Amino acid sequence: MEAPAAPHNPADPEPVEITVTSPEQMRELGRRLAKLLRAGDLVMLSGELGAGKTTLTRGLGEGLDVRGAVTSPTFVIARVHPSLGDGPPLVHVDAYRLSGGLDEMEDLDLDVSLPDSVIVVEWGEGKVEELTDERLQVLIHRAVGDTTDEVRHVTVTGIGDRWAAVDLDVLTA
């Protein structure tokens, strides 16, 4: 499933392409990404089932130093992981089973959580874009079908003024 193309703003940084070859590298990418995040950030994760969205979020949780094991919130829709330090909490949402747009998401009060938290939404395309004009879109491609291929191609795109001055190339280090 591909994320809808966002309108290109010349101020938005160019997307960054990263190749990941193992789950540990995906977690490390999450840890590096966490260093760029602050309260009020929305991160939208897209990719096939098993692409590594939750693994990336686990790394984000480690990088943000939050409490609790970051696991897929599929059956509870959202999990809040408070910070163990002075950083923002991580709100991890799985919108896979939600069929509606922002109306259905409003029950989760994400708009209330957004200013004080880092919100990561799996399967959020077409559902949460209205929360903010500024977001980070992460698209994870993997081989599908009967394969044991661990290679993932990750595209990170910053949208809005918040991301205009952020050097996303640090994610490729």
Short mmCIF file of N, CA and C in Angstrom, two decimals:
data_model
loop_
_atom_site.label_atom_id
_atom_site.label_comp_id
_atom_site.label_asym_id
_atom_site.label_seq_id
_atom_site.Cartn_x
_atom_site.Cartn_y
_atom_site.Cartn_z
N MET A 1 0.85 -1.17 0.00
CA MET A 1 0.00 0.00 0.00
C MET A 1 0.89 1.23 0.00
N GLU A 2 0.67 2.12 -0.94
CA GLU A 2 1.48 3.30 -1.05
C GLU A 2 0.77 4.48 -0.43
N ALA A 3 1.55 5.35 0.20
CA ALA A 3 0.98 6.57 0.75
C ALA A 3 0.62 7.49 -0.39
N PRO A 4 -0.46 8.25 -0.24
CA PRO A 4 -0.80 9.19 -1.30
C PRO A 4 0.30 10.23 -1.43
N ALA A 5 0.54 10.66 -2.64
CA ALA A 5 1.57 11.65 -2.87
C ALA A 5 1.16 12.96 -2.22
N ALA A 6 2.08 13.52 -1.46
CA ALA A 6 1.81 14.80 -0.82
C ALA A 6 2.13 15.91 -1.80
N PRO A 7 1.39 17.01 -1.72
CA PRO A 7 1.73 18.11 -2.61
C PRO A 7 3.15 18.56 -2.29
N HIS A 8 3.96 18.78 -3.31
CA HIS A 8 5.35 19.15 -3.07
C HIS A 8 5.46 20.64 -2.82
N ASN A 9 6.03 20.98 -1.71
CA ASN A 9 6.33 22.36 -1.37
C ASN A 9 7.83 22.52 -1.56
N PRO A 10 8.27 23.52 -2.34
CA PRO A 10 9.71 23.69 -2.57
C PRO A 10 10.51 23.83 -1.29
N ALA A 11 9.88 24.24 -0.19
CA ALA A 11 10.59 24.37 1.08
C ALA A 11 10.80 23.02 1.76
N ASP A 12 10.02 22.01 1.37
CA ASP A 12 10.17 20.68 1.97
C ASP A 12 11.51 20.08 1.56
N PRO A 13 12.19 19.41 2.49
CA PRO A 13 13.44 18.76 2.11
C PRO A 13 13.17 17.62 1.13
N GLU A 14 14.18 17.28 0.37
CA GLU A 14 14.07 16.15 -0.55
C GLU A 14 13.91 14.87 0.27
N PRO A 15 13.14 13.91 -0.23
CA PRO A 15 13.03 12.63 0.48
C PRO A 15 14.39 11.96 0.59
N VAL A 16 14.57 11.21 1.64
CA VAL A 16 15.79 10.45 1.86
C VAL A 16 15.47 8.98 1.67
N GLU A 17 16.33 8.28 0.92
CA GLU A 17 16.18 6.85 0.67
C GLU A 17 17.21 6.08 1.49
N ILE A 18 16.75 5.07 2.21
CA ILE A 18 17.62 4.27 3.07
C ILE A 18 17.34 2.80 2.81
N THR A 19 18.39 2.00 2.66
CA THR A 19 18.23 0.56 2.52
C THR A 19 18.56 -0.09 3.86
N VAL A 20 17.67 -0.92 4.33
CA VAL A 20 17.80 -1.60 5.62
C VAL A 20 17.82 -3.10 5.33
N THR A 21 18.76 -3.82 5.94
CA THR A 21 18.90 -5.25 5.62
C THR A 21 18.60 -6.18 6.78
N SER A 22 18.18 -5.63 7.93
CA SER A 22 17.86 -6.51 9.06
C SER A 22 16.93 -5.77 10.03
N PRO A 23 16.23 -6.53 10.87
CA PRO A 23 15.39 -5.88 11.88
C PRO A 23 16.21 -4.97 12.81
N GLU A 24 17.42 -5.37 13.15
CA GLU A 24 18.25 -4.52 14.03
C GLU A 24 18.58 -3.20 13.34
N GLN A 25 18.84 -3.23 12.04
CA GLN A 25 19.09 -1.97 11.33
C GLN A 25 17.83 -1.09 11.30
N MET A 26 16.66 -1.71 11.23
CA MET A 26 15.42 -0.94 11.26
C MET A 26 15.25 -0.28 12.62
N ARG A 27 15.56 -1.00 13.69
CA ARG A 27 15.50 -0.41 15.03
C ARG A 27 16.50 0.73 15.17
N GLU A 28 17.69 0.54 14.62
CA GLU A 28 18.71 1.59 14.66
C GLU A 28 18.25 2.82 13.90
N LEU A 29 17.59 2.62 12.77
CA LEU A 29 17.03 3.75 12.03
C LEU A 29 16.02 4.50 12.90
N GLY A 30 15.20 3.76 13.64
CA GLY A 30 14.25 4.39 14.56
C GLY A 30 14.96 5.19 15.64
N ARG A 31 16.06 4.66 16.17
CA ARG A 31 16.81 5.38 17.20
C ARG A 31 17.39 6.68 16.63
N ARG A 32 17.92 6.62 15.40
CA ARG A 32 18.46 7.83 14.76
C ARG A 32 17.34 8.84 14.48
N LEU A 33 16.20 8.35 14.02
CA LEU A 33 15.06 9.22 13.74
C LEU A 33 14.57 9.90 15.01
N ALA A 34 14.60 9.20 16.12
CA ALA A 34 14.14 9.76 17.40
C ALA A 34 14.92 11.02 17.76
N LYS A 35 16.18 11.11 17.38
CA LYS A 35 17.00 12.28 17.69
C LYS A 35 16.50 13.53 16.97
N LEU A 36 15.73 13.35 15.90
CA LEU A 36 15.20 14.48 15.14
C LEU A 36 13.82 14.92 15.62
N LEU A 37 13.18 14.09 16.44
CA LEU A 37 11.79 14.34 16.82
C LEU A 37 11.67 15.17 18.09
N ARG A 38 10.54 15.88 18.17
CA ARG A 38 10.22 16.67 19.36
C ARG A 38 8.71 16.64 19.57
N ALA A 39 8.29 17.10 20.71
CA ALA A 39 6.85 17.15 21.01
C ALA A 39 6.15 17.91 19.89
N GLY A 40 5.00 17.40 19.48
CA GLY A 40 4.23 18.01 18.42
C GLY A 40 4.44 17.38 17.06
N ASP A 41 5.38 16.45 16.96
CA ASP A 41 5.67 15.81 15.68
C ASP A 41 4.72 14.64 15.41
N LEU A 42 4.28 14.56 14.16
CA LEU A 42 3.46 13.46 13.67
C LEU A 42 4.29 12.68 12.66
N VAL A 43 4.40 11.38 12.88
CA VAL A 43 5.11 10.49 11.97
C VAL A 43 4.11 9.49 11.43
N MET A 44 3.97 9.45 10.11
CA MET A 44 3.06 8.50 9.47
C MET A 44 3.89 7.38 8.84
N LEU A 45 3.61 6.15 9.23
CA LEU A 45 4.32 4.99 8.71
C LEU A 45 3.42 4.22 7.75
N SER A 46 3.95 3.92 6.56
CA SER A 46 3.21 3.15 5.56
C SER A 46 4.10 2.01 5.07
N GLY A 47 3.46 0.93 4.71
CA GLY A 47 4.18 -0.22 4.18
C GLY A 47 3.34 -1.47 4.30
N GLU A 48 3.75 -2.49 3.58
CA GLU A 48 3.02 -3.75 3.59
C GLU A 48 3.05 -4.37 4.99
N LEU A 49 2.15 -5.31 5.22
CA LEU A 49 2.20 -6.09 6.46
C LEU A 49 3.58 -6.72 6.57
N GLY A 50 4.17 -6.63 7.74
CA GLY A 50 5.48 -7.23 7.95
C GLY A 50 6.64 -6.42 7.40
N ALA A 51 6.39 -5.18 7.00
CA ALA A 51 7.46 -4.36 6.42
C ALA A 51 8.46 -3.88 7.47
N GLY A 52 8.01 -3.72 8.71
CA GLY A 52 8.91 -3.26 9.76
C GLY A 52 8.46 -1.98 10.44
N LYS A 53 7.20 -1.62 10.30
CA LYS A 53 6.69 -0.38 10.90
C LYS A 53 6.80 -0.42 12.43
N THR A 54 6.39 -1.52 13.03
CA THR A 54 6.46 -1.62 14.49
C THR A 54 7.91 -1.74 14.95
N THR A 55 8.74 -2.41 14.18
CA THR A 55 10.16 -2.51 14.53
C THR A 55 10.81 -1.14 14.51
N LEU A 56 10.49 -0.32 13.52
CA LEU A 56 10.99 1.05 13.47
C LEU A 56 10.49 1.83 14.68
N THR A 57 9.22 1.66 15.03
CA THR A 57 8.65 2.37 16.17
C THR A 57 9.30 1.91 17.47
N ARG A 58 9.66 0.65 17.56
CA ARG A 58 10.37 0.15 18.74
C ARG A 58 11.69 0.92 18.91
N GLY A 59 12.40 1.13 17.80
CA GLY A 59 13.63 1.92 17.85
C GLY A 59 13.37 3.36 18.25
N LEU A 60 12.27 3.92 17.74
CA LEU A 60 11.89 5.29 18.14
C LEU A 60 11.68 5.35 19.66
N GLY A 61 10.98 4.37 20.20
CA GLY A 61 10.74 4.33 21.63
C GLY A 61 12.04 4.25 22.42
N GLU A 62 12.99 3.45 21.93
CA GLU A 62 14.28 3.36 22.59
C GLU A 62 15.00 4.71 22.52
N GLY A 63 14.97 5.33 21.34
CA GLY A 63 15.64 6.61 21.17
C GLY A 63 15.01 7.73 21.97
N LEU A 64 13.69 7.68 22.14
CA LEU A 64 12.98 8.69 22.93
C LEU A 64 13.03 8.37 24.42
N ASP A 65 13.53 7.19 24.78
CA ASP A 65 13.63 6.74 26.17
C ASP A 65 12.26 6.75 26.85
N VAL A 66 11.36 5.94 26.27
CA VAL A 66 10.01 5.87 26.84
C VAL A 66 9.82 4.56 27.61
N ARG A 67 8.81 4.57 28.45
CA ARG A 67 8.51 3.41 29.30
C ARG A 67 7.66 2.40 28.53
N GLY A 68 7.90 1.16 28.81
CA GLY A 68 7.08 0.08 28.26
C GLY A 68 7.62 -0.46 26.96
N ALA A 69 7.33 -1.71 26.72
CA ALA A 69 7.73 -2.35 25.48
C ALA A 69 6.84 -1.83 24.35
N VAL A 70 7.47 -1.39 23.27
CA VAL A 70 6.71 -0.92 22.12
C VAL A 70 6.33 -2.14 21.29
N THR A 71 5.04 -2.43 21.29
CA THR A 71 4.51 -3.55 20.52
C THR A 71 3.39 -3.02 19.63
N SER A 72 2.96 -3.84 18.71
CA SER A 72 1.90 -3.40 17.80
C SER A 72 0.62 -3.12 18.57
N PRO A 73 0.04 -1.93 18.37
CA PRO A 73 -1.21 -1.61 19.06
C PRO A 73 -2.45 -2.03 18.26
N THR A 74 -2.32 -3.01 17.39
CA THR A 74 -3.40 -3.39 16.48
C THR A 74 -4.73 -3.60 17.20
N PHE A 75 -4.73 -4.31 18.30
CA PHE A 75 -5.99 -4.66 18.95
C PHE A 75 -6.48 -3.64 19.96
N VAL A 76 -5.60 -2.68 20.34
CA VAL A 76 -6.02 -1.63 21.25
C VAL A 76 -6.06 -0.28 20.54
N ILE A 77 -5.67 -0.23 19.29
CA ILE A 77 -5.65 0.95 18.43
C ILE A 77 -4.52 1.92 18.80
N ALA A 78 -4.35 2.26 20.07
CA ALA A 78 -3.30 3.21 20.46
C ALA A 78 -2.71 2.85 21.81
N ARG A 79 -1.42 3.09 21.94
CA ARG A 79 -0.71 2.91 23.21
C ARG A 79 0.06 4.20 23.48
N VAL A 80 0.07 4.60 24.74
CA VAL A 80 0.86 5.76 25.15
C VAL A 80 2.03 5.25 25.98
N HIS A 81 3.23 5.69 25.59
CA HIS A 81 4.45 5.33 26.30
C HIS A 81 5.04 6.60 26.90
N PRO A 82 4.87 6.80 28.23
CA PRO A 82 5.41 8.01 28.87
C PRO A 82 6.94 8.02 28.81
N SER A 83 7.49 9.21 28.80
CA SER A 83 8.94 9.37 28.81
C SER A 83 9.50 8.98 30.17
N LEU A 84 10.67 8.35 30.15
CA LEU A 84 11.37 8.04 31.40
C LEU A 84 12.22 9.21 31.85
N GLY A 85 12.37 10.21 30.98
CA GLY A 85 13.16 11.40 31.31
C GLY A 85 12.32 12.65 31.13
N ASP A 86 12.93 13.64 30.48
CA ASP A 86 12.21 14.89 30.29
C ASP A 86 11.72 15.06 28.84
N GLY A 87 11.76 14.00 28.06
CA GLY A 87 11.31 14.06 26.68
C GLY A 87 9.81 13.86 26.57
N PRO A 88 9.31 13.95 25.34
CA PRO A 88 7.87 13.77 25.13
C PRO A 88 7.47 12.31 25.18
N PRO A 89 6.21 12.05 25.55
CA PRO A 89 5.71 10.68 25.46
C PRO A 89 5.55 10.28 23.99
N LEU A 90 5.53 8.99 23.76
CA LEU A 90 5.29 8.43 22.43
C LEU A 90 3.87 7.88 22.40
N VAL A 91 3.07 8.35 21.46
CA VAL A 91 1.73 7.80 21.24
C VAL A 91 1.82 6.99 19.96
N HIS A 92 1.61 5.67 20.06
CA HIS A 92 1.75 4.74 18.94
C HIS A 92 0.36 4.27 18.55
N VAL A 93 -0.04 4.61 17.34
CA VAL A 93 -1.39 4.32 16.85
C VAL A 93 -1.31 3.36 15.67
N ASP A 94 -2.19 2.39 15.65
CA ASP A 94 -2.34 1.51 14.50
C ASP A 94 -3.74 1.74 13.94
N ALA A 95 -3.80 2.42 12.80
CA ALA A 95 -5.09 2.78 12.20
C ALA A 95 -5.57 1.74 11.19
N TYR A 96 -4.94 0.58 11.14
CA TYR A 96 -5.26 -0.43 10.14
C TYR A 96 -6.74 -0.82 10.15
N ARG A 97 -7.30 -1.01 11.34
CA ARG A 97 -8.69 -1.47 11.44
C ARG A 97 -9.71 -0.33 11.41
N LEU A 98 -9.23 0.90 11.36
CA LEU A 98 -10.15 2.03 11.32
C LEU A 98 -10.47 2.36 9.88
N SER A 99 -11.73 2.38 9.55
CA SER A 99 -12.11 2.59 8.15
C SER A 99 -12.40 4.05 7.84
N GLY A 100 -12.73 4.82 8.85
CA GLY A 100 -13.08 6.22 8.61
C GLY A 100 -11.87 7.11 8.56
N GLY A 101 -12.10 8.37 8.29
CA GLY A 101 -11.05 9.36 8.26
C GLY A 101 -10.83 9.94 9.63
N LEU A 102 -10.61 11.23 9.65
CA LEU A 102 -10.30 11.91 10.91
C LEU A 102 -11.45 11.82 11.90
N ASP A 103 -12.70 11.72 11.42
CA ASP A 103 -13.84 11.62 12.33
C ASP A 103 -13.67 10.44 13.28
N GLU A 104 -13.29 9.29 12.74
CA GLU A 104 -13.10 8.10 13.57
C GLU A 104 -11.87 8.24 14.46
N MET A 105 -10.85 8.92 13.95
CA MET A 105 -9.63 9.12 14.72
C MET A 105 -9.85 10.09 15.88
N GLU A 106 -10.85 10.96 15.78
CA GLU A 106 -11.10 11.94 16.84
C GLU A 106 -11.39 11.27 18.18
N ASP A 107 -11.96 10.08 18.15
CA ASP A 107 -12.23 9.36 19.39
C ASP A 107 -10.95 9.09 20.17
N LEU A 108 -9.81 9.09 19.49
CA LEU A 108 -8.54 8.84 20.15
C LEU A 108 -7.94 10.10 20.75
N ASP A 109 -8.54 11.26 20.50
CA ASP A 109 -8.05 12.55 21.01
C ASP A 109 -6.60 12.83 20.59
N LEU A 110 -6.23 12.45 19.39
CA LEU A 110 -4.87 12.69 18.94
C LEU A 110 -4.58 14.18 18.83
N ASP A 111 -5.59 14.97 18.49
CA ASP A 111 -5.36 16.41 18.38
C ASP A 111 -5.01 17.01 19.73
N VAL A 112 -5.50 16.42 20.82
CA VAL A 112 -5.16 16.88 22.16
C VAL A 112 -3.76 16.43 22.53
N SER A 113 -3.38 15.22 22.12
CA SER A 113 -2.07 14.67 22.46
C SER A 113 -0.94 15.27 21.64
N LEU A 114 -1.23 15.70 20.42
CA LEU A 114 -0.19 16.12 19.48
C LEU A 114 0.75 17.19 20.01
N PRO A 115 0.29 18.27 20.62
CA PRO A 115 1.25 19.31 21.03
C PRO A 115 2.29 18.84 22.05
N ASP A 116 1.95 17.84 22.85
CA ASP A 116 2.83 17.41 23.93
C ASP A 116 3.54 16.10 23.67
N SER A 117 3.22 15.43 22.56
CA SER A 117 3.71 14.08 22.31
C SER A 117 4.33 13.96 20.94
N VAL A 118 5.03 12.86 20.74
CA VAL A 118 5.39 12.41 19.40
C VAL A 118 4.36 11.35 19.06
N ILE A 119 3.63 11.56 17.98
CA ILE A 119 2.60 10.61 17.58
C ILE A 119 3.07 9.87 16.34
N VAL A 120 3.07 8.55 16.43
CA VAL A 120 3.43 7.69 15.31
C VAL A 120 2.18 6.92 14.93
N VAL A 121 1.78 7.04 13.66
CA VAL A 121 0.56 6.37 13.19
C VAL A 121 0.92 5.42 12.07
N GLU A 122 0.70 4.14 12.32
CA GLU A 122 0.82 3.13 11.27
C GLU A 122 -0.50 3.10 10.50
N TRP A 123 -0.42 2.98 9.18
CA TRP A 123 -1.60 2.89 8.33
C TRP A 123 -2.46 4.15 8.44
N GLY A 124 -1.85 5.31 8.61
CA GLY A 124 -2.60 6.53 8.82
C GLY A 124 -2.94 7.33 7.58
N GLU A 125 -2.42 6.93 6.42
CA GLU A 125 -2.67 7.70 5.20
C GLU A 125 -4.18 7.79 4.93
N GLY A 126 -4.59 9.01 4.60
CA GLY A 126 -5.99 9.25 4.35
C GLY A 126 -6.82 9.38 5.62
N LYS A 127 -6.16 9.32 6.79
CA LYS A 127 -6.90 9.34 8.06
C LYS A 127 -6.43 10.43 9.01
N VAL A 128 -5.16 10.79 8.98
CA VAL A 128 -4.66 11.72 10.00
C VAL A 128 -3.97 12.97 9.44
N GLU A 129 -3.91 13.10 8.15
CA GLU A 129 -3.22 14.24 7.56
C GLU A 129 -3.79 15.58 8.03
N GLU A 130 -5.06 15.61 8.36
CA GLU A 130 -5.70 16.85 8.79
C GLU A 130 -5.29 17.28 10.19
N LEU A 131 -4.59 16.43 10.93
CA LEU A 131 -4.14 16.81 12.26
C LEU A 131 -3.15 17.96 12.20
N THR A 132 -2.30 17.97 11.18
CA THR A 132 -1.27 18.99 11.06
C THR A 132 -0.76 19.05 9.62
N ASP A 133 -0.33 20.23 9.22
CA ASP A 133 0.28 20.39 7.89
C ASP A 133 1.73 19.96 7.89
N GLU A 134 2.26 19.70 9.07
CA GLU A 134 3.67 19.32 9.21
C GLU A 134 3.76 17.89 9.73
N ARG A 135 4.40 17.06 8.94
CA ARG A 135 4.52 15.66 9.35
C ARG A 135 5.70 15.03 8.65
N LEU A 136 6.08 13.89 9.16
CA LEU A 136 7.12 13.08 8.55
C LEU A 136 6.45 11.83 8.02
N GLN A 137 6.62 11.58 6.74
CA GLN A 137 6.06 10.37 6.13
C GLN A 137 7.19 9.38 5.91
N VAL A 138 6.98 8.15 6.39
CA VAL A 138 7.96 7.09 6.25
C VAL A 138 7.28 5.95 5.51
N LEU A 139 7.80 5.65 4.33
CA LEU A 139 7.26 4.57 3.50
C LEU A 139 8.28 3.45 3.47
N ILE A 140 7.85 2.25 3.84
CA ILE A 140 8.75 1.09 3.88
C ILE A 140 8.29 0.09 2.82
N HIS A 141 9.19 -0.19 1.88
CA HIS A 141 8.90 -1.18 0.84
C HIS A 141 9.67 -2.46 1.16
N ARG A 142 9.03 -3.58 0.95
CA ARG A 142 9.71 -4.88 1.09
C ARG A 142 9.21 -5.79 -0.01
N ALA A 143 9.99 -6.83 -0.27
CA ALA A 143 9.55 -7.83 -1.24
C ALA A 143 8.34 -8.54 -0.66
N VAL A 144 7.36 -8.82 -1.49
CA VAL A 144 6.17 -9.51 -1.03
C VAL A 144 6.12 -10.90 -1.65
N GLY A 145 5.28 -11.74 -1.08
CA GLY A 145 5.17 -13.11 -1.57
C GLY A 145 5.98 -14.05 -0.71
N ASP A 146 6.26 -15.20 -1.23
CA ASP A 146 6.99 -16.24 -0.51
C ASP A 146 8.48 -15.95 -0.56
N THR A 147 8.94 -15.15 0.41
CA THR A 147 10.34 -14.75 0.41
C THR A 147 10.84 -14.59 1.84
N THR A 148 12.11 -14.80 2.03
CA THR A 148 12.75 -14.56 3.32
C THR A 148 13.63 -13.32 3.23
N ASP A 149 13.47 -12.54 2.19
CA ASP A 149 14.26 -11.35 1.96
C ASP A 149 14.03 -10.34 3.08
N GLU A 150 15.09 -9.95 3.76
CA GLU A 150 15.00 -8.98 4.86
C GLU A 150 15.22 -7.55 4.39
N VAL A 151 15.54 -7.33 3.12
CA VAL A 151 15.85 -5.99 2.63
C VAL A 151 14.59 -5.13 2.60
N ARG A 152 14.73 -3.92 3.12
CA ARG A 152 13.66 -2.94 3.11
C ARG A 152 14.20 -1.66 2.50
N HIS A 153 13.38 -1.01 1.71
CA HIS A 153 13.73 0.29 1.14
C HIS A 153 12.83 1.32 1.82
N VAL A 154 13.45 2.23 2.55
CA VAL A 154 12.72 3.18 3.36
C VAL A 154 12.86 4.58 2.74
N THR A 155 11.74 5.25 2.55
CA THR A 155 11.73 6.62 2.05
C THR A 155 11.16 7.51 3.14
N VAL A 156 11.94 8.51 3.54
CA VAL A 156 11.52 9.44 4.59
C VAL A 156 11.34 10.81 3.95
N THR A 157 10.14 11.37 4.11
CA THR A 157 9.81 12.66 3.51
C THR A 157 9.28 13.61 4.57
N GLY A 158 9.91 14.74 4.71
CA GLY A 158 9.44 15.77 5.62
C GLY A 158 8.48 16.69 4.88
N ILE A 159 7.36 16.99 5.52
CA ILE A 159 6.34 17.85 4.91
C ILE A 159 6.06 19.01 5.86
N GLY A 160 6.15 20.22 5.33
CA GLY A 160 5.83 21.41 6.10
C GLY A 160 7.05 22.14 6.62
N ASP A 161 6.79 23.33 7.16
CA ASP A 161 7.86 24.20 7.64
C ASP A 161 8.73 23.54 8.71
N ARG A 162 8.13 22.74 9.57
CA ARG A 162 8.88 22.08 10.65
C ARG A 162 10.07 21.31 10.10
N TRP A 163 9.92 20.69 8.94
CA TRP A 163 10.95 19.82 8.40
C TRP A 163 11.86 20.50 7.37
N ALA A 164 11.55 21.76 7.03
CA ALA A 164 12.32 22.46 5.99
C ALA A 164 13.80 22.59 6.34
N ALA A 165 14.13 22.82 7.59
CA ALA A 165 15.52 23.02 7.99
C ALA A 165 16.16 21.77 8.60
N VAL A 166 15.43 20.66 8.63
CA VAL A 166 15.95 19.43 9.23
C VAL A 166 16.72 18.64 8.17
N ASP A 167 17.94 18.27 8.52
CA ASP A 167 18.78 17.49 7.60
C ASP A 167 18.46 16.00 7.76
N LEU A 168 17.57 15.51 6.92
CA LEU A 168 17.17 14.11 6.98
C LEU A 168 18.29 13.17 6.54
N ASP A 169 19.31 13.71 5.89
CA ASP A 169 20.44 12.87 5.45
C ASP A 169 21.17 12.23 6.63
N VAL A 170 21.01 12.78 7.84
CA VAL A 170 21.67 12.17 9.01
C VAL A 170 21.12 10.76 9.25
N LEU A 171 19.96 10.46 8.69
CA LEU A 171 19.38 9.12 8.86
C LEU A 171 20.14 8.06 8.07
N THR A 172 20.93 8.46 7.09
CA THR A 172 21.65 7.50 6.26
C THR A 172 22.99 7.13 6.86
N ALA A 173 23.39 7.79 7.94
CA ALA A 173 24.71 7.55 8.55
C ALA A 173 24.84 6.15 9.10
#
